[in-house]
Coordinates of C-alpha atoms in Angstrom, one line a residue:
M7 CA 119.3 -161.6 115.2
I8 CA 119.6 -164.6 112.9
T9 CA 116.4 -166.5 112.3
G10 CA 115.8 -170.1 111.0
T11 CA 114.8 -168.6 107.7
L12 CA 118.1 -166.7 107.4
I13 CA 120.2 -169.7 108.2
N14 CA 118.2 -171.8 105.7
Y15 CA 118.8 -169.2 103.0
Y16 CA 122.5 -168.9 103.9
F17 CA 122.9 -172.6 102.9
H18 CA 120.5 -172.3 100.0
C19 CA 121.8 -169.1 98.4
K20 CA 123.9 -166.3 99.8
T21 CA 122.2 -163.7 97.6
Q22 CA 118.8 -164.7 98.9
C23 CA 120.1 -164.6 102.5
W24 CA 121.4 -161.1 102.1
L25 CA 118.2 -159.8 100.4
H26 CA 115.9 -161.3 103.0
A27 CA 118.1 -160.0 105.9
N28 CA 118.2 -156.5 104.4
R29 CA 114.3 -156.4 104.1
L30 CA 114.0 -157.0 100.4
N31 CA 111.2 -159.5 100.7
L32 CA 109.8 -160.9 97.5
E33 CA 108.3 -164.1 99.1
D34 CA 104.7 -162.9 99.0
N35 CA 104.6 -163.6 95.3
S36 CA 106.0 -167.1 95.6
E37 CA 103.7 -170.2 95.1
D38 CA 106.3 -172.4 96.8
V39 CA 106.3 -170.2 99.9
R40 CA 102.5 -170.2 100.0
I41 CA 102.5 -174.0 99.8
G42 CA 105.0 -174.3 102.7
K43 CA 102.8 -172.0 104.8
V44 CA 99.7 -174.0 104.1
L45 CA 101.5 -177.3 105.0
H46 CA 102.5 -175.7 108.3
E47 CA 98.9 -174.6 109.0
I48 CA 97.5 -178.1 108.2
Q49 CA 100.1 -179.7 110.5
E50 CA 99.2 -177.2 113.3
Q51 CA 95.5 -178.2 112.9
K52 CA 96.3 -181.9 113.0
T53 CA 98.3 -181.5 116.2
K54 CA 96.1 -178.7 117.6
K55 CA 99.2 -176.8 118.5
A56 CA 100.7 -173.6 117.1
E57 CA 104.3 -172.8 116.3
I58 CA 106.4 -172.1 119.4
K59 CA 108.3 -168.8 119.4
I60 CA 111.6 -168.7 121.3
D61 CA 113.5 -165.5 120.9
N62 CA 113.7 -164.9 117.2
V63 CA 112.9 -168.4 116.0
K64 CA 109.6 -170.3 115.3
I65 CA 109.6 -174.0 116.1
D66 CA 107.0 -176.2 114.5
K67 CA 106.5 -178.6 117.4
I68 CA 108.3 -179.9 120.6
T69 CA 107.7 -183.3 122.1
K70 CA 109.3 -184.9 125.2
E71 CA 112.1 -186.2 123.0
Y72 CA 112.2 -184.0 119.8
L73 CA 112.1 -180.6 118.3
V74 CA 110.1 -181.2 115.1
E75 CA 110.5 -179.2 111.9
F76 CA 108.0 -179.9 109.0
K77 CA 109.2 -179.3 105.4
K78 CA 107.3 -179.8 102.1
S79 CA 110.3 -181.5 100.4
D80 CA 113.8 -182.6 101.0
S81 CA 115.2 -180.5 98.2
D82 CA 117.8 -178.7 100.4
P83 CA 118.5 -181.0 103.4
E84 CA 121.7 -179.3 104.4
A85 CA 119.9 -176.0 104.8
V86 CA 117.2 -177.6 106.9
K87 CA 119.8 -179.4 109.0
W88 CA 121.4 -176.2 110.1
Q89 CA 118.1 -174.5 110.6
V90 CA 117.1 -177.3 113.1
L91 CA 120.6 -177.1 114.7
L92 CA 120.0 -173.4 115.3
Y93 CA 116.7 -174.2 117.0
L94 CA 118.3 -176.9 119.1
Y95 CA 121.0 -174.4 120.1
K96 CA 118.3 -171.9 121.1
L97 CA 116.5 -174.5 123.3
K98 CA 119.9 -175.5 124.8
Q99 CA 120.4 -171.9 125.8
K100 CA 117.1 -172.1 127.7
G101 CA 118.1 -175.3 129.4
I102 CA 116.0 -177.6 127.2
D103 CA 117.7 -180.6 125.7
R104 CA 116.1 -182.3 122.7
K105 CA 117.0 -184.1 119.5
G106 CA 116.0 -182.7 116.2
K107 CA 113.4 -184.4 113.9
I108 CA 112.8 -183.2 110.4
D109 CA 109.6 -184.5 108.7
Y110 CA 109.6 -184.0 105.0
H111 CA 106.1 -184.2 103.5
E112 CA 106.6 -185.1 99.8
K113 CA 104.1 -184.5 97.0
N114 CA 103.3 -188.2 96.7
H115 CA 102.2 -188.1 100.4
N116 CA 105.2 -190.0 101.6
T117 CA 106.8 -188.7 104.8
K118 CA 110.6 -189.0 105.2
T119 CA 112.1 -188.4 108.6
E120 CA 115.6 -187.4 109.6
I121 CA 116.9 -187.3 113.2
L122 CA 119.9 -185.2 114.3
E123 CA 121.5 -184.0 117.5
L124 CA 123.4 -180.9 118.6
D125 CA 126.7 -182.3 119.6
E126 CA 129.9 -180.4 120.4
Q127 CA 131.2 -180.4 116.9
N128 CA 127.9 -179.3 115.4
E129 CA 127.6 -176.5 117.9
K130 CA 131.1 -175.2 117.2
E131 CA 130.4 -175.2 113.4
L132 CA 127.0 -173.5 114.0
L133 CA 128.7 -170.7 115.9
R134 CA 131.1 -170.3 112.9
V135 CA 128.1 -170.3 110.5
L136 CA 126.3 -167.6 112.6
E137 CA 129.3 -165.4 112.5
A138 CA 129.6 -165.9 108.7
I139 CA 126.0 -165.0 108.2
E140 CA 126.5 -161.8 110.3
N141 CA 129.4 -160.9 108.1
L142 CA 127.4 -161.6 104.9
I143 CA 124.3 -159.6 105.8
N144 CA 126.4 -156.6 106.9
L145 CA 128.0 -156.3 103.5
P146 CA 127.0 -153.1 101.7
K147 CA 125.5 -155.0 98.7
P148 CA 124.4 -158.6 98.1
P149 CA 126.8 -161.2 96.7
A150 CA 126.4 -161.9 93.0
P151 CA 123.9 -164.7 92.2
K152 CA 125.2 -168.0 91.0
F153 CA 122.3 -168.8 88.6
E154 CA 121.8 -172.5 89.3
N155 CA 118.9 -174.8 88.3
K156 CA 117.3 -174.3 91.7
C157 CA 117.1 -170.6 91.1
K158 CA 114.0 -170.9 88.9
K159 CA 111.8 -171.8 91.9
C160 CA 113.2 -169.0 94.1
A161 CA 111.0 -166.1 95.2
Y162 CA 113.9 -163.8 94.4
Y163 CA 114.6 -165.2 90.9
E164 CA 113.4 -162.0 89.1
Y165 CA 115.5 -159.8 91.3
C166 CA 118.7 -161.6 90.3
F167 CA 118.2 -160.8 86.6
I168 CA 117.8 -157.0 87.2

């Protein structure tokens, strides 16, 4: 099953997506991953609520109006957008209708918020994306890395240079 992390990685880097899906996890050594986990824990303590698990996804928070996702930066908003759309889709399958709300907590303590909805067009595109991810992760080997500037912060960075 495709998780929020996988869909995020698909938009961020196809190589990273394949590696994670095929159980090559190098994230335990990543400072950025640790920071993200700490931010989630702090937010949980503030709201006194834990993540909500639905099927194979973990949702940070649900209110009467929103499904809320917390991120430490807005460095890859397209990836986060599709992650939240996946969560909205999962809720819709359970008969729960919400809007998505992404709260970016920047280093300078500013919070940036983005609101989105799972409309018919987004849902159709999401289903195409899910199929593309399935096809990608079932390949016999990962796609070649692209070696972009963002790669330097990736937990899988060293793997790509092997």
